[in-house]
mmCIF file of C-alpha atoms in Angstrom:
data_model
loop_
_atom_site.group_PDB
_atom_site.id
_atom_site.type_symbol
_atom_site.label_atom_id
_atom_site.label_comp_id
_atom_site.label_asym_id
_atom_site.label_seq_id
_atom_site.Cartn_x
_atom_site.Cartn_y
_atom_site.Cartn_z
ATOM 1 C CA MET A 1 164.833 52.133 -110.909
ATOM 2 C CA VAL A 2 165.453 55.874 -110.401
ATOM 3 C CA ASP A 3 168.132 55.171 -107.909
ATOM 4 C CA LEU A 4 169.882 52.750 -110.540
ATOM 5 C CA ILE A 5 169.643 55.453 -113.280
ATOM 6 C CA ASN A 6 171.261 58.035 -110.840
ATOM 7 C CA LEU A 7 173.995 55.488 -110.161
ATOM 8 C CA VAL A 8 174.711 54.943 -113.819
ATOM 9 C CA GLN A 9 174.704 58.931 -114.637
ATOM 10 C CA THR A 10 177.317 59.225 -111.827
ATOM 11 C CA LEU A 11 179.437 56.292 -113.327
ATOM 12 C CA THR A 12 179.177 57.929 -116.729
ATOM 13 C CA SER A 13 180.167 61.435 -115.448
ATOM 14 C CA PRO A 14 181.029 64.225 -116.800
ATOM 15 C CA HIS A 15 178.493 63.167 -119.476
ATOM 16 C CA PRO A 16 175.055 62.041 -118.899
ATOM 17 C CA LEU A 17 174.016 58.550 -119.910
ATOM 18 C CA ASP A 18 172.002 59.811 -122.785
ATOM 19 C CA ARG A 19 175.055 61.205 -124.306
ATOM 20 C CA TYR A 20 176.439 57.549 -124.708
ATOM 21 C CA LEU A 21 173.113 55.981 -125.655
ATOM 22 C CA GLU A 22 172.615 58.476 -128.567
ATOM 23 C CA LEU A 23 175.836 57.122 -130.138
ATOM 24 C CA ILE A 24 173.809 53.682 -130.510
ATOM 25 C CA ARG A 25 170.479 55.329 -131.631
ATOM 26 C CA PRO A 26 169.499 59.033 -131.262
ATOM 27 C CA THR A 27 166.082 58.155 -130.023
ATOM 28 C CA LEU A 28 167.396 55.605 -127.260
ATOM 29 C CA THR A 29 167.212 57.919 -124.300
ATOM 30 C CA VAL A 30 166.658 57.499 -120.573
ATOM 31 C CA ARG A 31 165.634 61.073 -119.511
ATOM 32 C CA ASP A 32 166.033 63.351 -122.566
ATOM 33 C CA MET A 33 162.928 63.416 -124.784
ATOM 34 C CA ARG A 34 163.468 63.461 -128.501
ATOM 35 C CA ALA A 35 161.264 62.883 -131.709
ATOM 36 C CA GLU A 36 161.965 61.330 -135.191
ATOM 37 C CA ILE A 37 160.618 63.128 -138.074
ATOM 38 C CA THR A 38 158.593 60.545 -140.006
ATOM 39 C CA HIS A 39 157.082 62.444 -142.672
ATOM 40 C CA VAL A 40 157.735 65.983 -144.397
ATOM 41 C CA ARG A 41 155.055 67.863 -146.455
ATOM 42 C CA ARG A 42 155.718 71.094 -148.076
ATOM 43 C CA SER A 43 151.930 71.839 -149.416
ATOM 44 C CA ALA A 44 152.130 75.471 -149.111
ATOM 45 C CA PRO A 45 155.052 77.771 -150.351
ATOM 46 C CA GLY A 46 157.229 79.059 -147.590
ATOM 47 C CA SER A 47 156.123 76.569 -144.734
ATOM 48 C CA VAL A 48 156.925 72.871 -144.096
ATOM 49 C CA THR A 49 154.840 70.475 -141.998
ATOM 50 C CA LEU A 50 156.549 67.859 -139.997
ATOM 51 C CA THR A 51 155.186 64.663 -138.440
ATOM 52 C CA LEU A 52 157.245 63.493 -135.418
ATOM 53 C CA ARG A 53 157.368 60.311 -133.469
ATOM 54 C CA PRO A 54 158.243 61.174 -129.895
ATOM 55 C CA THR A 55 160.174 58.828 -127.632
ATOM 56 C CA ARG A 56 158.414 57.103 -124.565
ATOM 57 C CA GLN A 57 158.506 60.139 -122.476
ATOM 58 C CA TRP A 58 155.872 62.129 -124.529
ATOM 59 C CA LYS A 59 152.642 62.731 -122.585
ATOM 60 C CA GLY A 60 150.752 64.514 -125.077
ATOM 61 C CA HIS A 61 149.528 67.902 -125.598
ATOM 62 C CA VAL A 62 146.385 69.996 -124.984
ATOM 63 C CA ALA A 63 145.122 71.864 -128.020
ATOM 64 C CA GLY A 64 146.701 75.447 -128.150
ATOM 65 C CA GLN A 65 149.829 74.419 -126.141
ATOM 66 C CA TYR A 66 153.423 74.638 -127.657
ATOM 67 C CA VAL A 67 156.480 72.408 -127.522
ATOM 68 C CA GLN A 68 160.061 73.280 -128.090
ATOM 69 C CA ILE A 69 162.177 71.373 -130.687
ATOM 70 C CA GLY A 70 165.963 71.697 -130.843
ATOM 71 C CA VAL A 71 168.209 71.163 -133.833
ATOM 72 C CA VAL A 72 171.847 71.274 -134.302
ATOM 73 C CA ILE A 73 173.040 73.831 -136.969
ATOM 74 C CA ASP A 74 176.790 74.169 -137.530
ATOM 75 C CA GLY A 75 177.513 72.381 -134.231
ATOM 76 C CA VAL A 76 175.291 74.588 -132.146
ATOM 77 C CA ARG A 77 171.987 73.345 -130.649
ATOM 78 C CA HIS A 78 169.025 75.856 -131.208
ATOM 79 C CA MET A 79 165.657 75.416 -129.457
ATOM 80 C CA ARG A 80 162.516 76.997 -130.841
ATOM 81 C CA CYS A 81 158.697 76.958 -129.642
ATOM 82 C CA TYR A 82 156.103 75.676 -132.134
ATOM 83 C CA SER A 83 152.438 74.691 -131.575
ATOM 84 C CA PRO A 84 151.204 71.280 -132.788
ATOM 85 C CA VAL A 85 148.566 71.597 -135.193
ATOM 86 C CA ASN A 86 147.012 68.041 -134.693
ATOM 87 C CA PRO A 87 144.136 67.404 -132.560
ATOM 88 C CA GLU A 88 144.781 66.546 -128.842
ATOM 89 C CA GLY A 89 144.328 62.994 -127.452
ATOM 90 C CA GLY A 90 145.483 61.167 -130.774
ATOM 91 C CA LEU A 91 146.010 57.461 -130.218
ATOM 92 C CA ASP A 92 149.074 57.215 -132.576
ATOM 93 C CA ARG A 93 151.104 59.535 -130.248
ATOM 94 C CA HIS A 94 152.373 61.484 -133.168
ATOM 95 C CA ILE A 95 152.954 65.213 -133.288
ATOM 96 C CA GLN A 96 152.394 67.374 -136.469
ATOM 97 C CA LEU A 97 154.172 70.819 -136.517
ATOM 98 C CA THR A 98 153.763 73.389 -139.311
ATOM 99 C CA VAL A 99 156.721 75.763 -139.498
ATOM 100 C CA LYS A 100 156.704 78.971 -141.310
ATOM 101 C CA ALA A 101 160.049 79.855 -142.856
ATOM 102 C CA HIS A 102 160.583 83.330 -141.589
ATOM 103 C CA PRO A 103 163.208 85.465 -143.502
ATOM 104 C CA ASP A 104 165.472 86.065 -140.415
ATOM 105 C CA GLY A 105 164.510 82.617 -138.846
ATOM 106 C CA LEU A 106 167.547 80.380 -138.399
ATOM 107 C CA VAL A 107 165.848 77.325 -137.282
ATOM 108 C CA SER A 108 162.553 77.768 -139.370
ATOM 109 C CA GLN A 109 164.633 78.310 -142.602
ATOM 110 C CA TYR A 110 166.877 75.273 -141.715
ATOM 111 C CA LEU A 111 163.765 73.017 -141.075
ATOM 112 C CA TYR A 112 162.021 74.321 -144.267
ATOM 113 C CA ARG A 113 165.164 73.529 -146.473
ATOM 114 C CA HIS A 114 166.695 70.442 -144.762
ATOM 115 C CA ALA A 115 163.931 68.592 -142.841
ATOM 116 C CA ALA A 116 163.700 64.998 -143.918
ATOM 117 C CA ALA A 117 162.298 61.643 -142.548
ATOM 118 C CA GLY A 118 164.659 60.027 -140.140
ATOM 119 C CA MET A 119 166.042 63.353 -138.733
ATOM 120 C CA VAL A 120 165.957 63.376 -134.940
ATOM 121 C CA VAL A 121 165.192 66.441 -132.967
ATOM 122 C CA ASP A 122 165.166 67.420 -129.275
ATOM 123 C CA LEU A 123 161.703 67.825 -127.845
ATOM 124 C CA THR A 124 160.314 69.220 -124.700
ATOM 125 C CA PRO A 125 156.898 68.416 -122.911
ATOM 126 C CA ALA A 126 153.884 70.498 -124.065
ATOM 127 C CA ASP A 127 153.483 73.718 -122.066
ATOM 128 C CA GLY A 128 151.432 76.810 -122.227
ATOM 129 C CA VAL A 129 148.081 78.151 -120.763
ATOM 130 C CA PHE A 130 146.645 78.953 -124.309
ATOM 131 C CA ARG A 131 144.335 75.938 -124.317
ATOM 132 C CA LEU A 132 140.947 74.633 -124.740
ATOM 133 C CA PRO A 133 139.340 74.387 -121.367
ATOM 134 C CA GLU A 134 137.159 71.491 -119.904
ATOM 135 C CA PRO A 135 134.326 71.322 -120.364
ATOM 136 C CA ARG A 136 134.218 72.832 -123.749
ATOM 137 C CA PRO A 137 132.405 76.192 -124.181
ATOM 138 C CA GLU A 138 129.081 76.026 -126.026
ATOM 139 C CA ARG A 139 130.291 78.795 -128.392
ATOM 140 C CA VAL A 140 133.901 79.082 -129.570
ATOM 141 C CA LEU A 141 135.327 81.893 -131.726
ATOM 142 C CA LEU A 142 138.836 81.256 -133.241
ATOM 143 C CA ILE A 143 140.833 84.031 -134.698
ATOM 144 C CA SER A 144 144.167 83.828 -136.341
ATOM 145 C CA GLY A 145 146.527 85.378 -138.850
ATOM 146 C CA GLY A 146 149.545 84.071 -140.639
ATOM 147 C CA SER A 147 151.556 81.562 -138.732
ATOM 148 C CA GLY A 148 149.432 82.172 -135.792
ATOM 149 C CA ILE A 149 147.093 79.566 -137.218
ATOM 150 C CA THR A 150 148.811 76.656 -135.777
ATOM 151 C CA PRO A 151 147.422 76.717 -132.047
ATOM 152 C CA VAL A 152 143.836 77.588 -133.029
ATOM 153 C CA LEU A 153 143.774 75.049 -135.813
ATOM 154 C CA SER A 154 144.647 72.329 -133.143
ATOM 155 C CA MET A 155 141.749 73.614 -131.234
ATOM 156 C CA LEU A 156 139.537 73.462 -134.332
ATOM 157 C CA ARG A 157 140.527 70.010 -135.391
ATOM 158 C CA THR A 158 140.010 68.813 -131.555
ATOM 159 C CA LEU A 159 136.589 70.291 -131.430
ATOM 160 C CA ALA A 160 135.760 68.471 -134.812
ATOM 161 C CA ALA A 161 137.275 65.339 -133.579
ATOM 162 C CA GLU A 162 135.047 65.308 -130.666
ATOM 163 C CA ASP A 163 131.875 66.234 -132.654
ATOM 164 C CA HIS A 164 131.448 69.431 -130.553
ATOM 165 C CA PRO A 165 127.719 70.166 -130.794
ATOM 166 C CA GLY A 166 127.899 73.933 -130.265
ATOM 167 C CA GLU A 167 128.706 76.851 -132.414
ATOM 168 C CA VAL A 168 132.191 77.391 -133.811
ATOM 169 C CA VAL A 169 133.628 79.953 -136.029
ATOM 170 C CA PHE A 170 137.090 80.033 -137.463
ATOM 171 C CA LEU A 171 138.374 83.311 -138.839
ATOM 172 C CA HIS A 172 141.822 83.375 -140.342
ATOM 173 C CA TYR A 173 143.712 85.998 -142.327
ATOM 174 C CA ALA A 174 146.232 85.135 -144.841
ATOM 175 C CA LYS A 175 148.165 86.840 -147.571
ATOM 176 C CA SER A 176 146.617 84.543 -150.387
ATOM 177 C CA PRO A 177 144.888 81.259 -150.556
ATOM 178 C CA ALA A 178 148.276 79.698 -152.027
ATOM 179 C CA VAL A 179 150.250 80.227 -148.746
ATOM 180 C CA LEU A 180 147.468 78.910 -146.485
ATOM 181 C CA PRO A 181 148.597 75.404 -145.073
ATOM 182 C CA HIS A 182 146.057 72.769 -144.027
ATOM 183 C CA ARG A 183 143.589 73.904 -146.663
ATOM 184 C CA ALA A 184 142.304 70.418 -147.130
ATOM 185 C CA GLU A 185 141.856 69.814 -143.428
ATOM 186 C CA LEU A 186 139.744 73.097 -143.280
ATOM 187 C CA ASP A 187 137.624 72.063 -146.160
ATOM 188 C CA ALA A 188 136.860 68.636 -144.691
ATOM 189 C CA ILE A 189 135.995 70.033 -141.312
ATOM 190 C CA ALA A 190 133.609 72.580 -143.102
ATOM 191 C CA ARG A 191 131.783 69.877 -145.072
ATOM 192 C CA ARG A 192 131.446 67.514 -142.189
ATOM 193 C CA HIS A 193 130.312 69.830 -139.478
ATOM 194 C CA ARG A 194 127.503 72.087 -140.348
ATOM 195 C CA ASN A 195 127.645 73.824 -136.878
ATOM 196 C CA PHE A 196 131.342 74.936 -137.865
ATOM 197 C CA ARG A 197 132.009 77.999 -140.080
ATOM 198 C CA ILE A 198 135.375 78.564 -141.788
ATOM 199 C CA GLU A 199 135.815 82.294 -142.629
ATOM 200 C CA LEU A 200 139.082 83.087 -144.564
ATOM 201 C CA ARG A 201 140.258 86.420 -145.331
ATOM 202 C CA TYR A 202 142.879 87.760 -147.781
ATOM 203 C CA PRO A 203 143.084 91.530 -147.156
ATOM 204 C CA HIS A 204 146.300 91.966 -149.306
ATOM 205 C CA ARG A 205 144.466 90.823 -152.347
ATOM 206 C CA ILE A 206 143.055 93.706 -154.460
ATOM 207 C CA GLU A 207 140.458 91.571 -156.507
ATOM 208 C CA ASN A 208 137.172 90.250 -155.423
ATOM 209 C CA VAL A 209 136.301 86.591 -155.575
ATOM 210 C CA ALA A 210 132.836 85.371 -156.786
ATOM 211 C CA PRO A 211 130.271 86.376 -154.251
ATOM 212 C CA ARG A 212 128.955 83.708 -151.830
ATOM 213 C CA VAL A 213 126.229 81.627 -153.560
ATOM 214 C CA ASP A 214 124.965 79.897 -150.269
ATOM 215 C CA PRO A 215 124.612 82.196 -147.409
ATOM 216 C CA ASP A 216 124.368 79.219 -145.078
ATOM 217 C CA ALA A 217 127.370 77.367 -146.402
ATOM 218 C CA PRO A 218 129.986 76.671 -143.700
ATOM 219 C CA TRP A 219 132.813 77.818 -146.189
ATOM 220 C CA VAL A 220 133.329 81.538 -146.959
ATOM 221 C CA ASP A 221 136.522 82.217 -148.858
ATOM 222 C CA LEU A 222 136.737 85.796 -149.522
ATOM 223 C CA ALA A 223 139.287 88.423 -151.020
ATOM 224 C CA PRO A 224 137.770 91.792 -150.437
ATOM 225 C CA ALA A 225 138.125 95.039 -152.387
ATOM 226 C CA LYS A 226 141.420 96.989 -152.009
ATOM 227 C CA GLY A 227 141.460 98.455 -148.590
ATOM 228 C CA GLY A 228 139.015 96.180 -147.048
ATOM 229 C CA GLY A 229 139.066 92.868 -145.291
ATOM 230 C CA TYR A 230 140.803 93.706 -142.041
ATOM 231 C CA PHE A 231 139.364 92.906 -138.786
ATOM 232 C CA ASP A 232 136.991 95.386 -137.050
ATOM 233 C CA TYR A 233 133.748 95.532 -135.264
ATOM 234 C CA ASP A 234 131.542 94.934 -138.147
ATOM 235 C CA GLU A 235 133.525 91.804 -139.229
ATOM 236 C CA LEU A 236 133.052 90.430 -135.765
ATOM 237 C CA GLU A 237 129.281 90.806 -135.773
ATOM 238 C CA ARG A 238 129.173 89.465 -139.317
ATOM 239 C CA VAL A 239 131.019 86.236 -138.447
ATOM 240 C CA ALA A 240 130.041 85.699 -134.775
ATOM 241 C CA PRO A 241 127.107 87.783 -133.764
ATOM 242 C CA TRP A 242 126.958 85.928 -130.530
ATOM 243 C CA PHE A 243 130.687 86.639 -129.793
ATOM 244 C CA ALA A 244 129.680 88.177 -126.397
ATOM 245 C CA ASP A 245 128.527 84.607 -125.227
ATOM 246 C CA ALA A 246 131.485 82.883 -126.664
ATOM 247 C CA GLN A 247 135.150 82.179 -125.503
ATOM 248 C CA THR A 248 137.421 83.653 -128.033
ATOM 249 C CA TYR A 249 140.777 82.399 -128.881
ATOM 250 C CA VAL A 250 143.223 84.711 -130.767
ATOM 251 C CA CYS A 251 146.708 84.225 -132.224
ATOM 252 C CA GLY A 252 148.463 86.339 -134.928
ATOM 253 C CA PRO A 253 150.376 89.391 -135.854
ATOM 254 C CA GLN A 254 150.225 92.349 -133.404
ATOM 255 C CA SER A 255 147.949 94.470 -135.491
ATOM 256 C CA LEU A 256 145.423 91.718 -135.365
ATOM 257 C CA MET A 257 145.791 91.058 -131.615
ATOM 258 C CA ASP A 258 145.575 94.682 -130.808
ATOM 259 C CA ALA A 259 142.317 95.078 -132.850
ATOM 260 C CA VAL A 260 140.657 92.289 -131.353
ATOM 261 C CA ARG A 261 141.745 93.371 -127.864
ATOM 262 C CA THR A 262 140.575 96.806 -128.341
ATOM 263 C CA ILE A 263 136.975 95.763 -129.052
ATOM 264 C CA TYR A 264 136.880 93.092 -126.256
ATOM 265 C CA GLN A 265 137.880 95.829 -123.842
ATOM 266 C CA ALA A 266 135.368 98.313 -124.958
ATOM 267 C CA GLU A 267 132.689 95.688 -124.655
ATOM 268 C CA GLN A 268 134.134 94.696 -121.288
ATOM 269 C CA LEU A 269 134.611 91.178 -122.348
ATOM 270 C CA GLU A 270 138.346 90.605 -121.494
ATOM 271 C CA ASP A 271 137.411 87.697 -119.433
ATOM 272 C CA ARG A 272 136.241 85.859 -122.536
ATOM 273 C CA LEU A 273 139.351 86.760 -124.644
ATOM 274 C CA HIS A 274 142.389 84.273 -124.681
ATOM 275 C CA THR A 275 145.357 85.472 -126.602
ATOM 276 C CA GLU A 276 148.803 83.764 -127.715
ATOM 277 C CA GLU A 277 151.455 86.003 -129.238
ATOM 278 C CA PHE A 278 154.034 84.543 -131.548
ATOM 279 C CA THR A 279 155.831 87.877 -131.962
ATOM 280 C CA ILE A 280 156.299 90.652 -129.415
ATOM 281 C CA ALA A 281 156.625 94.194 -129.376
ATOM 282 C CA LEU A 282 159.637 95.252 -127.329
ATOM 283 C CA ALA A 283 160.587 98.827 -126.634
ATOM 284 C CA PRO A 284 163.505 99.595 -129.057
ATOM 285 C CA ALA A 285 167.202 99.788 -127.588
ATOM 286 C CA ASP A 286 168.553 103.247 -127.514
ATOM 287 C CA ALA A 287 172.350 102.983 -127.517
ATOM 288 C CA GLY A 288 172.680 106.586 -126.835
ATOM 289 C CA GLU A 289 171.086 106.221 -123.564
ATOM 290 C CA ALA A 290 172.636 102.979 -122.338
ATOM 291 C CA HIS A 291 175.483 103.072 -120.017
ATOM 292 C CA GLY A 292 177.492 100.829 -117.606
ATOM 293 C CA THR A 293 178.951 97.446 -117.951
ATOM 294 C CA VAL A 294 177.334 93.927 -118.008
ATOM 295 C CA ASN A 295 179.249 91.383 -116.093
ATOM 296 C CA PHE A 296 178.586 87.642 -117.094
ATOM 297 C CA SER A 297 179.984 86.506 -113.903
ATOM 298 C CA ALA A 298 179.940 82.625 -114.428
ATOM 299 C CA SER A 299 181.861 83.145 -117.738
ATOM 300 C CA GLY A 300 184.264 85.891 -116.534
ATOM 301 C CA VAL A 301 183.107 88.103 -119.411
ATOM 302 C CA SER A 302 182.321 91.757 -119.397
ATOM 303 C CA ALA A 303 180.938 93.858 -121.992
ATOM 304 C CA ARG A 304 179.782 97.496 -122.288
ATOM 305 C CA ASN A 305 175.950 97.993 -122.183
ATOM 306 C CA ASP A 306 174.686 98.738 -125.536
ATOM 307 C CA GLY A 307 170.920 98.820 -124.427
ATOM 308 C CA ALA A 308 170.093 95.497 -126.210
ATOM 309 C CA THR A 309 168.528 92.572 -124.265
ATOM 310 C CA LEU A 310 170.606 90.584 -122.112
ATOM 311 C CA LEU A 311 170.378 87.635 -124.520
ATOM 312 C CA GLU A 312 171.615 89.603 -127.396
ATOM 313 C CA GLN A 313 174.401 91.138 -125.524
ATOM 314 C CA ALA A 314 175.514 87.761 -124.080
ATOM 315 C CA GLU A 315 175.419 86.351 -127.603
ATOM 316 C CA SER A 316 177.450 89.523 -128.816
ATOM 317 C CA ALA A 317 180.015 88.854 -126.047
ATOM 318 C CA GLY A 318 180.535 85.244 -127.504
ATOM 319 C CA LEU A 319 178.421 83.342 -125.056
ATOM 320 C CA SER A 320 175.617 80.744 -125.876
ATOM 321 C CA PRO A 321 173.043 81.092 -123.154
ATOM 322 C CA GLU A 322 170.118 78.538 -123.658
ATOM 323 C CA TYR A 323 166.915 79.963 -125.137
ATOM 324 C CA GLY A 324 163.918 78.840 -126.858
ATOM 325 C CA CYS A 325 161.052 81.290 -128.123
ATOM 326 C CA ARG A 326 163.064 84.630 -127.669
ATOM 327 C CA MET A 327 159.622 86.064 -126.758
ATOM 328 C CA GLY A 328 159.368 85.582 -122.939
ATOM 329 C CA ILE A 329 156.903 82.668 -123.346
ATOM 330 C CA CYS A 330 159.035 79.478 -122.642
ATOM 331 C CA PHE A 331 161.462 80.759 -119.821
ATOM 332 C CA SER A 332 164.212 78.757 -121.407
ATOM 333 C CA CYS A 333 166.628 81.766 -121.115
ATOM 334 C CA THR A 334 166.098 82.328 -117.406
ATOM 335 C CA ALA A 335 169.313 83.328 -115.519
ATOM 336 C CA VAL A 336 169.931 84.847 -112.178
ATOM 337 C CA ARG A 337 170.642 88.639 -111.844
ATOM 338 C CA ARG A 338 172.996 88.949 -108.976
ATOM 339 C CA SER A 339 173.215 92.747 -108.751
ATOM 340 C CA GLY A 340 172.051 95.773 -110.706
ATOM 341 C CA CYS A 341 168.791 96.965 -112.410
ATOM 342 C CA THR A 342 167.149 95.703 -115.504
ATOM 343 C CA ARG A 343 164.057 96.806 -117.391
ATOM 344 C CA ASN A 344 161.251 94.446 -118.775
ATOM 345 C CA LEU A 345 161.019 95.687 -122.374
ATOM 346 C CA ARG A 346 157.401 94.278 -122.576
ATOM 347 C CA THR A 347 155.931 96.128 -119.483
ATOM 348 C CA GLY A 348 158.611 98.846 -119.036
ATOM 349 C CA GLU A 349 158.990 98.026 -115.408
ATOM 350 C CA THR A 350 162.460 98.052 -113.645
ATOM 351 C CA ASP A 351 163.554 95.705 -110.876
ATOM 352 C CA SER A 352 166.827 95.685 -108.897
ATOM 353 C CA ASP A 353 166.335 93.032 -106.430
ATOM 354 C CA PRO A 354 169.452 90.947 -105.989
ATOM 355 C CA ASP A 355 169.672 87.305 -106.881
ATOM 356 C CA GLN A 356 166.524 87.180 -108.818
ATOM 357 C CA PRO A 357 165.907 85.002 -111.890
ATOM 358 C CA ILE A 358 165.085 86.986 -114.958
ATOM 359 C CA GLN A 359 164.345 86.209 -118.556
ATOM 360 C CA LEU A 360 167.293 87.193 -120.699
ATOM 361 C CA CYS A 361 165.084 87.779 -124.018
ATOM 362 C CA ILE A 362 163.021 90.364 -122.604
ATOM 363 C CA ASN A 363 165.170 92.229 -120.081
ATOM 364 C CA ALA A 364 167.770 94.872 -120.780
ATOM 365 C CA PRO A 365 170.355 96.159 -118.200
ATOM 366 C CA VAL A 366 169.959 99.623 -116.816
ATOM 367 C CA GLY A 367 173.587 100.676 -115.773
ATOM 368 C CA ASP A 368 175.830 98.187 -114.464
ATOM 369 C CA VAL A 369 174.467 94.582 -114.096
ATOM 370 C CA GLU A 370 175.873 91.144 -113.076
ATOM 371 C CA VAL A 371 174.272 88.058 -114.538
ATOM 372 C CA ASP A 372 175.179 84.558 -113.663
ATOM 373 C CA ILE A 373 175.868 83.314 -117.126
#
């Protein structure tokens, strides 16, 4: 069968077979995986939840992993990473994604405004090492902030679907209750599973809500006084005094990630902490210190090095290299550095070995560089 498909691919050159099949039906593919949006829900301001039905190539996901979806905007295909929020192992083979419309997010804004049932998007297999292990830990602490809720919510819903008998705490930070997606799912989990605790915090709100009536209730919805409510050691001990014996999973803004990481490092518990970053802190580009020329050899295009990432400089030069997350997670923007030196903006390390694959979104040229784009 594979040989037959390869023969047909050769006969249909220069376009792959799927380019012709999509003219009949967008989800009729041989090798490319796609998904049709079957339901759109905008239950929280600024975010949209999409239910997708993948094509037959979909093999499922593990709670915490991410997928890439691709949409065509103004004739250009853009790929972005999103974490499914539904539990792993579902029998209906559907995927549920919650997309936060970030102010400068081209794809997220497009999906928030234009996603509709019947729309077909590109889809990649689930990937990522931020995932629930087998067997499940006896105690699990899930911490998230903002749109970082998505991978840990999948973990929470998976543990709930499996009737996990151990202790589970879900601590989430949001700007307000109104912008918190999946509130109904959280409420249902808290009511059905007495060994699960849902702790919600709104540190940006200045008013206090009514104090907790039942200290043993699984649901704690708290807007602290002005200046309070941020993550610290006292908060950690309040919500999960057993955290030293737990496996902890964290996804959220850099400030939250740093606060959690600092405590776990001080307690020498780094091996029990698992993190997923949806934003990255890169060293800022200094155009005054940048020098040299970037040569995109495969395209015959050269540009003066302005200190930005190679992905940004390629785009500024009119090129359209493939990319996904722009955070160094998905490796979609990998290209070969033929010569020259580049700096990894996440670690600060430099590398000048020739003919090495590098990630364009987190590497910047140091002097003259040739990249095979």
